[in-house]
Amino acid sequence: MPDNHTTGDHTTDDHTHVQEFFGARAADWDRRFPDDGPAYAAAVAELKLRPGDSVLDAGCGTGRALPPLRSAVGPRGTVIGVDLTPEMLTAALCAGRGESGQLVLADVARLPLRAESLDAVFAAGLIAHLPEPGENLRELARVVRPGGQLALFHPIGRAALAARQGRRITEDDLRAEPNLRSLLAGSGWRMVSYVDEDARFLALAVRRD
């Protein structure tokens, strides 16, 4: 995500922090989480994509969602993976996932995509790293057609992730259902389902007309 959608040093600092954090971990990322593949495939299946659809993997990382996304939309569909961190995209290429979709170094806050050009957005682990969540989700809505879908996913739930990180869930957690529902509603989306269990987190939303 090299371009900034907002002005001010805090956005640049947020981006630099994200790039440094994930850049240092990119080469070993898939080895650290070797069993996440089936969870990604199951989450992609929930989007019920059709052959020929166009879909964005926002914050694609090492591209673990790209193969199931390609399988879902078929050879006539369009799959685009966007990430802020060059090292993550390099890891995706090294894993052969560039064959499943086009990899783009770009900022989800300012996507190089036409308005209403996509049928869906898949975003794994993204929302916690958005510097301006409301504005950034609104940008995702911009590139999706009315009635198109958004999947906010994580391969483990909020409680399991907090335990892994040695912290407690707080009431202001953006991924808590009431907070996320309100955030999405103010950003052009309508949440249609919400699952938060140890094995996965998945919130699905539809772009409003």
XYZ file of N, CA, C and O in Angstrom, residues 1-20 84 106-110 128-136:
140
model
N 0.820 -1.187 0.000
C 0.000 0.000 0.000
C 0.868 1.256 0.000
O 1.019 1.926 1.009
N 1.498 1.615 -1.109
C 2.447 2.702 -1.077
C 1.828 4.086 -1.021
O 2.460 5.026 -0.573
N 0.612 4.263 -1.537
C -0.021 5.570 -1.547
C -0.898 5.733 -0.319
O -1.495 4.791 0.169
N -1.011 6.974 0.163
C -1.827 7.263 1.333
C -3.117 7.927 0.913
O -3.106 8.900 0.169
N -4.241 7.417 1.408
C -5.536 7.991 1.112
C -5.824 9.168 2.029
O -6.628 10.031 1.705
N -5.186 9.174 3.190
C -5.370 10.271 4.129
C -4.056 10.995 4.307
O -2.990 10.490 3.991
N -4.130 12.199 4.825
C -2.921 12.966 5.062
C -2.577 12.921 6.535
O -3.394 12.580 7.376
N -1.325 13.247 6.842
C -0.910 13.256 8.236
C 0.124 12.190 8.498
O 0.126 11.127 7.893
N 1.018 12.477 9.427
C 2.117 11.567 9.695
C 1.655 10.237 10.243
O 2.313 9.215 10.042
N 0.492 10.205 10.957
C 0.092 8.952 11.586
C -0.180 7.879 10.559
O 0.083 6.696 10.797
N -0.700 8.255 9.373
C -0.972 7.260 8.349
C 0.328 6.682 7.817
O 0.458 5.471 7.644
N 1.293 7.558 7.553
C 2.598 7.085 7.100
C 3.224 6.177 8.144
O 3.793 5.123 7.820
N 3.136 6.562 9.403
C 3.696 5.737 10.473
C 3.005 4.384 10.534
O 3.662 3.351 10.712
N 1.676 4.363 10.407
C 0.943 3.097 10.420
C 1.421 2.201 9.290
O 1.650 1.001 9.481
N 1.547 2.766 8.098
C 1.973 1.979 6.947
C 3.389 1.450 7.133
O 3.667 0.287 6.820
N 4.272 2.291 7.628
C 5.654 1.865 7.844
C 5.708 0.734 8.865
O 6.445 -0.245 8.678
N 4.923 0.863 9.932
C 4.901 -0.181 10.956
C 4.416 -1.498 10.376
O 4.989 -2.566 10.647
N 3.334 -1.459 9.593
C 2.796 -2.679 8.982
C 3.826 -3.308 8.053
O 4.056 -4.523 8.079
N 4.451 -2.482 7.223
C 5.455 -3.006 6.295
C 6.626 -3.640 7.039
O 7.106 -4.721 6.657
N 7.080 -2.998 8.095
C 8.208 -3.549 8.848
C 7.817 -4.845 9.552
O 8.586 -5.813 9.562
N 0.346 -4.333 0.944
C 1.219 -3.191 1.230
C 2.687 -3.580 1.290
O 3.564 -2.743 1.076
N -0.098 -2.273 -3.542
C -0.997 -1.117 -3.499
C -1.588 -0.980 -2.111
O -1.490 -1.882 -1.277
N -2.221 0.158 -1.894
C -2.831 0.498 -0.616
C -4.328 0.246 -0.705
O -4.989 0.780 -1.605
N -4.867 -0.526 0.205
C -6.310 -0.760 0.186
C -7.084 0.525 0.475
O -8.291 0.594 0.241
N -6.405 1.553 0.977
C -7.050 2.838 1.203
C -7.194 3.644 -0.079
O -7.932 4.636 -0.108
N -6.490 3.215 -1.122
C -6.549 3.924 -2.408
C -6.267 2.918 -3.510
O -5.172 2.851 -4.054
N -7.717 -5.212 11.523
C -6.912 -4.750 12.659
C -5.760 -3.854 12.229
O -5.186 -3.140 13.055
N -5.422 -3.870 10.934
C -4.275 -3.105 10.448
C -4.686 -1.895 9.613
O -3.825 -1.254 9.006
N -5.972 -1.575 9.575
C -6.427 -0.417 8.807
C -6.252 0.858 9.636
O -6.782 0.945 10.739
N -5.553 1.858 9.118
C -5.345 3.085 9.883
C -6.625 3.891 10.065
O -6.803 4.564 11.072
N -7.521 3.830 9.079
C -8.799 4.548 9.137
C -9.892 3.556 8.735
O -10.334 3.554 7.587
N -10.345 2.695 9.655
C -11.225 1.581 9.273
C -12.471 2.001 8.504
O -12.823 1.374 7.495
N -13.134 3.063 8.951
C -14.343 3.493 8.259
C -14.060 3.921 6.833
O -14.722 3.461 5.891
N -13.082 4.784 6.653
C -12.719 5.248 5.316
C -12.216 4.105 4.449
O -12.512 4.031 3.247
N -11.432 3.221 5.040
C -10.849 2.130 4.261
C -11.908 1.129 3.817
O -11.868 0.630 2.684
